[in-house]
Short mmCIF file of C-alpha atoms in Angstrom, two decimals:
data_model
loop_
_atom_site.label_atom_id
_atom_site.label_comp_id
_atom_site.label_asym_id
_atom_site.label_seq_id
_atom_site.Cartn_x
_atom_site.Cartn_y
_atom_site.Cartn_z
CA MET A 1140 -7.88 -58.32 38.69
CA GLN A 1141 -11.30 -56.80 38.24
CA ARG A 1142 -9.93 -53.51 39.59
CA TRP A 1143 -7.17 -53.45 36.91
CA PHE A 1144 -9.70 -54.22 34.20
CA TYR A 1145 -11.78 -51.17 35.13
CA LEU A 1146 -8.68 -48.98 35.32
CA PHE A 1147 -7.64 -50.12 31.82
CA LEU A 1148 -11.15 -49.55 30.46
CA GLY A 1149 -11.21 -46.05 31.99
CA ALA A 1150 -7.85 -45.19 30.42
CA ILE A 1151 -9.01 -46.29 26.96
CA THR A 1152 -12.25 -44.30 27.33
CA ALA A 1153 -10.34 -41.20 28.41
CA LEU A 1154 -7.96 -41.55 25.46
CA LEU A 1155 -10.80 -41.89 22.95
CA THR A 1156 -12.60 -38.92 24.49
CA ALA A 1157 -9.44 -36.83 24.26
CA CYS A 1158 -8.96 -37.76 20.61
CA LYS A 1159 -12.57 -36.88 19.82
CA SER A 1160 -12.49 -33.55 21.64
CA ASN A 1161 -9.16 -32.52 20.07
CA PRO A 1162 -9.40 -33.41 16.38
CA GLU A 1163 -6.31 -33.10 14.23
CA PRO A 1164 -6.09 -29.51 12.95
CA GLU A 1165 -6.72 -28.93 9.25
CA PRO A 1166 -3.37 -28.79 7.47
CA HIS A 1167 -2.13 -25.37 6.37
CA THR A 1168 0.43 -24.47 3.74
CA GLU A 1169 2.85 -21.56 3.81
CA ALA A 1170 1.52 -18.02 3.55
CA PHE A 1171 0.04 -16.95 0.22
CA SER A 1172 1.55 -13.76 -1.20
CA VAL A 1173 1.43 -11.55 -4.30
CA LEU A 1174 3.97 -8.82 -5.04
CA VAL A 1175 2.64 -5.76 -6.89
CA TYR A 1176 4.85 -3.22 -8.68
CA ASN A 1177 3.10 0.08 -9.34
CA HIS A 1178 5.04 1.68 -12.19
CA LEU A 1179 2.56 4.55 -12.51
CA ALA A 1180 4.13 7.71 -11.16
CA ALA A 1181 1.41 10.09 -12.29
CA VAL A 1182 -0.31 11.84 -9.41
CA GLU A 1183 -3.65 11.74 -11.23
CA THR A 1184 -3.88 7.93 -10.81
CA GLN A 1185 -4.53 6.28 -7.44
CA CYS A 1186 -4.12 2.51 -7.19
CA ALA A 1187 -4.91 -0.29 -4.75
CA ALA A 1188 -4.91 -4.10 -4.77
CA PHE A 1189 -6.73 -6.75 -2.77
CA LEU A 1190 -6.92 -10.53 -2.49
CA THR A 1191 -10.19 -12.42 -2.05
CA ASP A 1192 -10.90 -16.09 -1.38
CA GLU A 1193 -13.38 -18.48 -3.00
CA GLU A 1194 -16.17 -17.12 -0.81
CA GLY A 1195 -15.45 -13.58 -2.00
CA LEU A 1196 -14.12 -12.45 1.38
CA VAL A 1197 -11.38 -9.81 1.36
CA ARG A 1198 -8.27 -11.39 2.89
CA ALA A 1199 -5.69 -8.68 2.12
CA PHE A 1200 -5.79 -5.06 0.95
CA GLN A 1201 -3.18 -2.37 0.30
CA TRP A 1202 -2.98 1.01 -1.34
CA LEU A 1203 -0.22 1.07 -3.96
CA PRO A 1204 2.12 4.06 -3.65
CA ALA A 1205 3.04 5.67 -6.98
CA GLY A 1206 6.28 4.22 -8.33
CA ASP A 1207 6.59 1.77 -5.42
CA THR A 1208 5.93 -1.87 -4.52
CA ALA A 1209 3.59 -3.61 -2.09
CA ARG A 1210 3.24 -7.21 -0.96
CA LEU A 1211 -0.18 -8.71 -0.25
CA ARG A 1212 0.07 -11.61 2.21
CA ILE A 1213 -2.43 -14.10 3.63
CA LEU A 1214 -1.38 -16.27 6.59
CA LYS A 1215 -2.70 -19.73 7.50
CA VAL A 1216 -3.80 -20.76 4.03
CA ARG A 1217 -5.60 -24.09 3.71
CA LYS A 1218 -4.18 -26.59 1.28
CA GLY A 1219 -5.74 -26.14 -2.17
CA GLU A 1220 -7.30 -22.77 -1.32
CA ARG A 1221 -7.71 -20.49 -4.35
CA PHE A 1222 -7.43 -16.69 -4.44
CA ASP A 1223 -8.26 -13.88 -6.84
CA CYS A 1224 -6.33 -10.61 -7.15
CA THR A 1225 -8.14 -7.37 -8.00
CA LEU A 1226 -6.43 -4.15 -9.08
CA PHE A 1227 -8.20 -0.84 -8.50
CA GLN A 1228 -7.38 2.35 -10.42
CA MET A 1229 -8.94 5.78 -10.07
CA THR A 1230 -7.79 8.21 -12.76
CA ALA A 1231 -8.44 11.88 -13.39
CA LEU A 1232 -9.35 12.33 -17.06
CA LEU A 1233 -9.08 15.24 -19.47
CA ALA A 1234 -10.98 14.82 -22.75
CA PRO A 1235 -8.62 15.71 -25.65
CA GLY A 1236 -9.20 19.22 -26.88
CA SER A 1237 -12.28 19.79 -24.73
CA GLY A 1238 -10.86 20.88 -21.38
CA VAL A 1239 -13.50 18.71 -19.66
CA ARG A 1240 -12.24 16.87 -16.55
CA ASP A 1241 -13.73 13.71 -15.10
CA THR A 1242 -12.83 10.69 -12.97
CA ALA A 1243 -12.75 7.06 -14.09
CA VAL A 1244 -12.74 4.05 -11.76
CA HIS A 1245 -11.58 0.72 -13.17
CA LEU A 1246 -11.18 -2.66 -11.48
CA ILE A 1247 -9.79 -5.82 -13.02
CA THR A 1248 -9.86 -9.21 -11.26
CA TYR A 1249 -7.35 -11.93 -12.12
CA THR A 1250 -8.97 -15.16 -10.97
CA ASP A 1251 -7.05 -18.14 -9.59
CA ILE A 1252 -3.76 -16.26 -9.32
CA GLU A 1253 -0.82 -18.41 -8.27
CA ASN A 1254 1.11 -18.10 -5.03
CA LYS A 1255 4.15 -15.77 -5.17
CA SER A 1256 2.95 -14.17 -8.39
CA THR A 1257 4.29 -10.77 -9.41
CA VAL A 1258 1.92 -8.18 -10.84
CA HIS A 1259 3.11 -5.11 -12.74
CA VAL A 1260 0.85 -2.07 -13.07
CA ARG A 1261 1.88 -0.08 -16.13
CA ASP A 1262 0.41 2.28 -18.70
CA LEU A 1263 0.62 0.14 -21.82
CA ARG A 1264 -0.09 2.88 -24.29
CA LEU A 1265 2.68 3.27 -26.84
CA PRO A 1266 4.78 6.48 -26.65
CA ALA A 1267 1.42 7.44 -27.81
CA ALA A 1268 0.56 9.60 -25.41
CA GLN A 1269 3.01 11.71 -27.40
CA TYR A 1270 1.28 14.46 -29.31
CA THR A 1271 2.18 17.42 -31.50
CA ASP A 1272 0.18 20.59 -32.08
CA LEU A 1273 0.38 20.80 -35.87
CA THR A 1274 -0.37 24.16 -37.51
CA PHE A 1275 -0.33 24.35 -41.31
CA SER A 1276 -1.05 27.23 -43.69
CA LEU A 1277 -2.04 26.68 -47.33
CA ARG A 1278 -1.27 29.00 -50.24
CA ASP A 1279 -2.72 29.15 -53.75
CA VAL A 1280 -6.02 27.68 -52.65
CA GLN A 1281 -9.60 28.77 -53.30
CA THR A 1282 -11.45 26.01 -51.46
CA VAL A 1283 -10.56 23.20 -49.08
CA ASP A 1284 -13.19 20.58 -49.89
CA SER A 1285 -12.04 17.90 -47.45
CA VAL A 1286 -9.21 17.38 -44.99
CA VAL A 1287 -8.29 14.29 -42.94
CA VAL A 1288 -5.63 14.39 -40.24
CA PRO A 1289 -5.32 10.81 -38.89
CA ASP A 1290 -5.58 10.72 -35.10
CA GLY A 1291 -5.77 14.51 -35.05
CA VAL A 1292 -8.07 16.52 -32.80
CA PRO A 1293 -9.31 19.55 -34.79
CA PHE A 1294 -8.81 22.90 -33.11
CA GLU A 1295 -9.08 24.98 -36.28
CA VAL A 1296 -10.22 23.77 -39.72
CA PRO A 1297 -8.72 25.52 -42.80
CA GLN A 1298 -11.28 27.81 -44.47
CA PRO A 1299 -11.40 31.24 -46.13
CA GLU A 1300 -12.24 32.99 -42.85
CA ASN A 1301 -8.89 31.97 -41.30
CA HIS A 1302 -6.89 32.22 -44.55
CA PHE A 1303 -6.81 28.43 -44.89
CA ARG A 1304 -4.97 27.82 -41.66
CA GLY A 1305 -5.47 24.51 -39.88
CA LYS A 1306 -4.53 23.52 -36.35
CA TYR A 1307 -4.76 19.94 -35.01
CA ARG A 1308 -3.43 18.12 -31.97
CA VAL A 1309 -2.03 14.93 -33.50
CA PHE A 1310 -1.34 11.80 -31.44
CA HIS A 1311 1.47 9.76 -32.98
CA THR A 1312 4.53 7.56 -32.43
CA GLY A 1313 7.04 9.72 -34.31
CA ALA A 1314 5.39 10.25 -37.72
CA CYS A 1315 2.16 11.79 -38.98
CA TRP A 1316 0.51 13.00 -42.18
CA LEU A 1317 -2.60 14.56 -43.63
CA ARG A 1318 -4.56 14.36 -46.86
CA LEU A 1319 -6.86 16.91 -48.42
CA LYS A 1320 -8.91 17.77 -51.47
CA VAL A 1321 -8.69 21.35 -52.70
CA ASN A 1322 -10.02 23.60 -55.45
CA GLY A 1323 -12.64 21.12 -56.59
CA GLU A 1324 -10.08 18.43 -57.50
CA ASN A 1325 -11.15 14.79 -57.40
CA GLN A 1326 -7.81 13.44 -56.21
CA TRP A 1327 -6.31 13.61 -52.76
CA ARG A 1328 -3.08 15.45 -52.05
CA TYR A 1329 -0.96 14.52 -49.05
CA TRP A 1330 1.59 16.00 -46.68
CA LEU A 1331 3.91 13.58 -44.86
CA PHE A 1332 5.95 14.36 -41.74
CA PRO A 1333 8.18 11.27 -41.31
CA GLN A 1334 10.10 12.47 -38.24
CA VAL A 1335 8.13 14.34 -35.59
CA GLN A 1336 9.43 14.81 -32.05
CA ALA A 1337 8.60 18.37 -31.01
CA SER A 1338 5.43 19.31 -29.18
CA THR A 1339 4.64 21.96 -31.82
CA LEU A 1340 5.11 22.03 -35.58
CA GLU A 1341 4.25 24.98 -37.85
CA VAL A 1342 4.50 24.57 -41.62
CA GLU A 1343 3.37 26.40 -44.76
CA CYS A 1344 3.29 25.51 -48.45
CA SER A 1345 1.49 25.96 -51.75
CA VAL A 1346 -1.08 23.26 -52.45
CA SER A 1347 0.49 22.82 -55.89
CA ASP A 1348 3.63 21.55 -54.15
CA LEU A 1349 1.73 18.79 -52.35
CA PRO A 1350 2.01 15.46 -54.20
CA VAL A 1351 -1.08 13.66 -55.43
CA LEU A 1352 -1.95 10.46 -53.58
CA PRO A 1353 -1.49 7.73 -56.21
CA GLY A 1354 -3.94 4.91 -56.90
CA VAL A 1355 -7.33 4.31 -55.36
CA ALA A 1356 -8.31 3.49 -51.80
CA ALA A 1357 -8.05 -0.13 -50.68
CA GLN A 1358 -11.29 -1.56 -49.28
CA LEU A 1359 -11.44 -3.49 -46.03
CA SER A 1360 -14.76 -5.31 -45.51
CA LEU A 1361 -16.01 -5.71 -41.93
CA PRO A 1362 -18.06 -8.57 -40.41
CA PHE A 1363 -21.34 -6.60 -40.32
CA PHE A 1364 -22.97 -3.21 -40.86
CA GLY A 1365 -22.99 -1.25 -37.63
CA PRO A 1366 -21.30 1.38 -35.47
CA TRP A 1367 -17.53 0.89 -35.60
CA THR A 1368 -14.51 2.58 -34.10
CA TYR A 1369 -11.08 1.58 -35.31
CA ARG A 1370 -7.39 2.36 -35.45
CA LEU A 1371 -5.52 1.27 -38.53
CA GLU A 1372 -1.77 1.86 -38.56
CA ARG A 1373 1.00 1.17 -41.03
CA SER A 1374 4.05 -0.36 -39.38
CA LEU A 1375 7.21 1.70 -39.94
CA ASP A 1376 9.44 -0.07 -37.40
CA LEU A 1377 7.80 -2.84 -35.39
CA SER A 1378 10.80 -3.31 -33.10
CA THR A 1379 10.48 0.24 -31.76
CA GLY A 1380 6.70 0.52 -32.02
CA ARG A 1381 6.73 3.20 -34.73
CA PHE A 1382 3.54 3.37 -36.78
CA LEU A 1383 1.89 5.80 -39.17
CA SER A 1384 -1.80 6.20 -38.47
CA LEU A 1385 -4.23 5.56 -41.34
CA SER A 1386 -7.20 6.24 -39.08
CA PRO A 1387 -9.72 9.07 -39.46
CA THR A 1388 -9.63 12.43 -37.71
CA VAL A 1389 -10.61 12.14 -34.04
CA PRO A 1390 -14.38 12.76 -33.81
CA VAL A 1391 -15.89 15.42 -31.60
CA PRO A 1392 -16.51 14.01 -28.07
CA GLY A 1393 -20.12 12.98 -27.60
CA GLY A 1394 -20.83 12.83 -31.32
CA ALA A 1395 -22.60 9.98 -33.08
CA ILE A 1396 -20.57 6.89 -33.96
CA PRO A 1397 -20.86 6.34 -37.73
CA LEU A 1398 -22.38 3.15 -39.16
CA PHE A 1399 -20.56 1.39 -41.99
CA GLU A 1400 -19.44 -2.05 -43.18
CA ALA A 1401 -16.17 -1.26 -44.96
CA ILE A 1402 -13.12 0.94 -44.49
CA SER A 1403 -11.50 2.90 -47.32
CA VAL A 1404 -7.76 2.84 -46.70
CA TYR A 1405 -5.41 5.55 -47.96
CA GLU A 1406 -1.68 5.67 -47.31
CA PRO A 1407 1.35 7.55 -48.64
CA PRO A 1408 3.49 5.62 -51.14
CA ALA A 1409 6.94 4.08 -50.58
CA LEU A 1410 6.78 3.85 -46.80
CA PRO A 1411 9.53 1.95 -44.92
CA GLY A 1412 8.75 -1.24 -43.04
CA GLN A 1413 5.78 -3.43 -43.76
CA GLY A 1414 2.56 -4.68 -42.22
CA TYR A 1415 -0.53 -3.21 -40.60
CA ARG A 1416 -1.97 -3.11 -37.11
CA LEU A 1417 -5.77 -3.15 -36.89
CA GLN A 1418 -7.64 -2.40 -33.65
CA LEU A 1419 -11.35 -2.76 -34.24
CA LEU A 1420 -14.40 -2.41 -32.01
CA GLY A 1421 -18.02 -2.72 -33.16
CA SER A 1422 -21.47 -4.01 -32.27
CA ASP A 1423 -24.07 -5.61 -34.52
CA PRO A 1424 -27.36 -3.74 -33.90
CA ARG A 1425 -29.55 -6.68 -34.94
CA PRO A 1426 -31.47 -8.52 -32.15
CA ASP A 1427 -29.20 -11.56 -32.41
CA GLY A 1428 -26.10 -9.45 -33.02
CA TYR A 1429 -22.82 -9.59 -31.15
CA GLY A 1430 -19.91 -7.36 -30.22
CA TYR A 1431 -16.62 -7.62 -32.09
CA ARG A 1432 -13.13 -6.73 -30.92
CA CYS A 1433 -9.68 -7.39 -32.33
CA ASP A 1434 -6.05 -6.30 -32.18
CA ARG A 1435 -4.18 -7.98 -35.00
CA PHE A 1436 -1.15 -7.62 -37.24
CA PHE A 1437 -1.34 -8.32 -40.96
CA ALA A 1438 1.75 -8.64 -43.14
CA SER A 1439 -0.35 -7.27 -45.99
CA LEU A 1440 -3.65 -5.46 -45.86
CA PRO A 1441 -6.53 -7.99 -46.04
CA THR A 1442 -9.68 -7.39 -48.03
CA VAL A 1443 -11.97 -8.98 -45.42
CA VAL A 1444 -11.89 -9.00 -41.62
CA PRO A 1445 -13.20 -12.45 -40.59
CA ALA A 1446 -15.77 -13.05 -37.86
CA PRO A 1447 -14.41 -14.26 -34.49
CA PRO A 1448 -13.82 -18.05 -34.29
CA VAL A 1449 -15.37 -18.25 -30.79
CA ASP A 1450 -18.74 -17.50 -29.21
CA VAL A 1451 -20.50 -17.55 -25.85
CA ALA A 1452 -24.00 -18.73 -24.91
CA PRO A 1453 -26.07 -17.20 -22.09
CA THR A 1454 -27.71 -18.83 -19.12
CA ILE A 1455 -30.58 -17.52 -17.02
CA LEU A 1456 -28.11 -16.31 -14.40
CA ALA A 1457 -26.91 -12.70 -14.79
CA ASN A 1458 -27.15 -9.82 -12.31
CA ASP A 1459 -24.99 -7.14 -10.71
CA ARG A 1460 -22.75 -9.68 -8.92
CA LEU A 1461 -23.40 -13.15 -10.31
CA VAL A 1462 -23.16 -14.44 -13.87
CA ALA A 1463 -22.90 -17.78 -15.68
CA ALA A 1464 -21.99 -18.29 -19.34
CA ILE A 1465 -21.07 -21.15 -21.65
CA PRO A 1466 -18.02 -20.49 -23.88
CA SER A 1467 -17.49 -22.33 -27.14
CA VAL A 1468 -14.56 -24.55 -28.05
CA GLY A 1469 -11.53 -22.42 -28.94
CA THR A 1470 -12.11 -19.85 -26.21
CA VAL A 1471 -8.82 -19.16 -24.44
CA LEU A 1472 -10.08 -16.62 -21.91
CA LEU A 1473 -13.51 -15.52 -20.68
CA ARG A 1474 -14.02 -11.91 -19.63
CA PHE A 1475 -16.97 -10.54 -17.65
CA ILE A 1476 -17.40 -6.76 -17.96
CA ARG A 1477 -19.76 -4.63 -15.90
CA ARG A 1478 -20.20 -0.90 -16.41
CA GLY A 1479 -21.79 1.59 -14.05
CA ALA A 1480 -22.19 5.33 -14.02
CA PRO A 1481 -20.25 7.47 -13.83
CA ASN A 1482 -17.20 5.90 -15.54
CA LEU A 1483 -17.17 2.76 -13.38
CA THR A 1484 -15.94 -0.51 -14.91
CA TRP A 1485 -15.19 -3.90 -13.34
CA GLU A 1486 -13.62 -6.65 -15.46
CA VAL A 1487 -13.03 -10.26 -14.46
CA LEU A 1488 -10.65 -12.60 -16.29
CA ILE A 1489 -11.42 -16.28 -15.82
CA ALA A 1490 -10.42 -19.61 -17.34
CA PRO A 1491 -13.07 -21.05 -19.71
CA LEU A 1492 -14.63 -24.49 -19.59
CA PRO A 1493 -15.53 -24.95 -23.28
CA GLY A 1494 -19.08 -26.24 -23.62
CA ARG A 1495 -19.74 -26.05 -19.86
CA PRO A 1496 -21.12 -23.23 -17.69
CA VAL A 1497 -18.62 -20.91 -16.04
CA VAL A 1498 -20.04 -19.24 -12.91
CA TYR A 1499 -18.53 -16.27 -11.10
CA ARG A 1500 -19.68 -13.93 -8.34
CA LEU A 1501 -18.01 -10.57 -7.79
CA PRO A 1502 -16.09 -10.53 -4.50
CA ASP A 1503 -16.70 -8.22 -1.57
CA VAL A 1504 -15.46 -4.64 -1.85
CA PRO A 1505 -12.83 -3.60 0.72
CA ALA A 1506 -14.07 -1.13 3.32
CA ALA A 1507 -11.50 1.45 2.20
CA LEU A 1508 -13.10 1.52 -1.26
CA SER A 1509 -16.72 1.13 -0.15
CA SER A 1510 -16.49 4.33 1.86
CA LEU A 1511 -15.28 6.24 -1.20
CA PHE A 1512 -17.64 4.94 -3.89
CA SER A 1513 -21.20 4.09 -2.97
CA ALA A 1514 -21.99 2.84 -6.49
CA LEU A 1515 -19.13 0.35 -6.20
CA SER A 1516 -20.06 -0.83 -2.72
CA LYS A 1517 -23.67 -1.41 -3.84
CA TYR A 1518 -22.66 -3.03 -7.16
CA HIS A 1519 -24.71 -0.56 -9.22
CA PHE A 1520 -24.10 -1.98 -12.70
CA GLY A 1521 -27.64 -1.90 -14.04
CA GLY A 1522 -28.05 -5.68 -13.93
CA ARG A 1523 -26.24 -6.15 -17.26
CA VAL A 1524 -23.06 -8.07 -17.94
CA GLU A 1525 -20.98 -8.07 -21.11
CA VAL A 1526 -19.49 -11.53 -21.56
CA GLN A 1527 -16.54 -11.74 -23.94
CA ALA A 1528 -15.07 -14.95 -25.35
CA GLU A 1529 -11.46 -14.33 -26.39
CA HIS A 1530 -9.30 -16.18 -28.89
CA TYR A 1531 -5.55 -15.81 -29.38
CA GLU A 1532 -3.81 -17.29 -32.39
CA GLY A 1533 -0.46 -17.44 -30.57
CA LEU A 1534 -1.63 -18.43 -27.06
CA SER A 1535 -3.61 -21.52 -26.11
CA THR A 1536 -4.19 -21.42 -22.32
CA TYR A 1537 -5.60 -19.06 -19.72
CA ARG A 1538 -2.30 -19.17 -17.81
CA GLU A 1539 -0.39 -17.93 -20.84
CA VAL A 1540 -2.72 -14.96 -21.33
CA LEU A 1541 -2.81 -14.20 -17.60
CA GLY A 1542 0.99 -14.17 -17.57
CA ARG A 1543 0.99 -11.42 -20.22
CA TYR A 1544 -1.40 -9.35 -18.13
CA LEU A 1545 0.63 -9.80 -14.95
CA GLN A 1546 3.91 -8.93 -16.65
CA SER A 1547 2.38 -6.05 -18.58
CA ASP A 1548 5.64 -5.17 -20.32
CA ASP A 1549 4.74 -5.07 -24.02
CA PRO A 1550 2.16 -2.61 -25.42
CA LEU A 1551 1.87 -4.79 -28.53
CA TRP A 1552 1.40 -8.18 -26.87
CA GLN A 1553 -2.26 -8.60 -27.88
CA MET A 1554 -1.47 -7.69 -31.48
CA LYS A 1555 1.43 -10.15 -31.56
CA ALA A 1556 -0.76 -12.88 -30.04
CA GLY A 1557 -3.51 -12.34 -32.65
CA PHE A 1558 -6.37 -11.26 -30.38
CA THR A 1559 -10.01 -11.60 -31.54
CA ALA A 1560 -13.13 -11.64 -29.36
CA ARG A 1561 -16.90 -11.98 -29.60
CA SER A 1562 -19.09 -10.53 -26.85
CA ARG A 1563 -22.75 -10.65 -25.90
CA ILE A 1564 -24.78 -8.71 -23.35
CA PHE A 1565 -26.56 -10.84 -20.73
#
């Protein structure tokens, strides 16, 4: 009997030892995957995508062939594990009208992306990349006192030396115009081209045949006095994305950004359609100032552009990889932006926790990219982070906004959603 007791005790001990030395493996879910469609066919843009885990480790990386698809896949994913997806783009640039070539590197990280998500990489500029080289000759003119060609790059300004001949490269969506003051007149005259499709347009007329712009300029007050850049467009057909630019002439690259606190708005009379699109970017130069950004549609032109309804407070944590910020109530999305030289930008989109700190550390850089860009691999961003709190009138959650970014199928989605943001440099 005693012998059987010891045998039983030995069996139990062996069983317990076996259980202890072979613990139950941590449960895994199915593989995590993200499908990426690269719709960019231009040879001057090179794209890649990679997935990183909560520790910032690169778990999947692929170059994205132009006009092709790629699937990023991670095997043996732990239950509840979260991943971020980063898109990389390297683009060859040509400054309009300058002939100067450069390279820009841009990364954008979508945090907490869902399993089996689909990401579309598109150029969301309107047919805007469309441009026309407009050449106009003026007759019966002694002086051209002022000329404004909205969204036009000046190649040749009309003056006596060139017999009042002007040449501008105009970026448009199917319609353009110009306004000018001549012969010492106080009023503006205008020249409207409602249907423009060709890459070149040469016209000539007497200034006496140009109609006078009726009325006075509308005034649009801005949130503060400072350096502003803006695009103001009159909607001609919102369904097809046709607008008429009411913006100024394109400034010379590298020139000073003007400081002002109001916009004088001129437009030709009796235009079809209705409404205005305003894209506005500015920074308050005061010590406690903030950055402003918006893309909004107005059924009628407002007299005042309101301040953003959201804000963000700093913490003591901000460096080239790590940052923490506290967004206000009403913030739908929080964006961390780092800029390095030359032309290096890394953006991170993250869900806000209104009133509570949001902490994020940039993930590791894949070896394939580290070997190409030393500034990127060393996170050379000057130790500064721009933190942007974003508000959308038509969207209320981070997932909704992220879905628009992943789908990337509507150049006007931010305008339609009523986008306004306030940013601060940490």
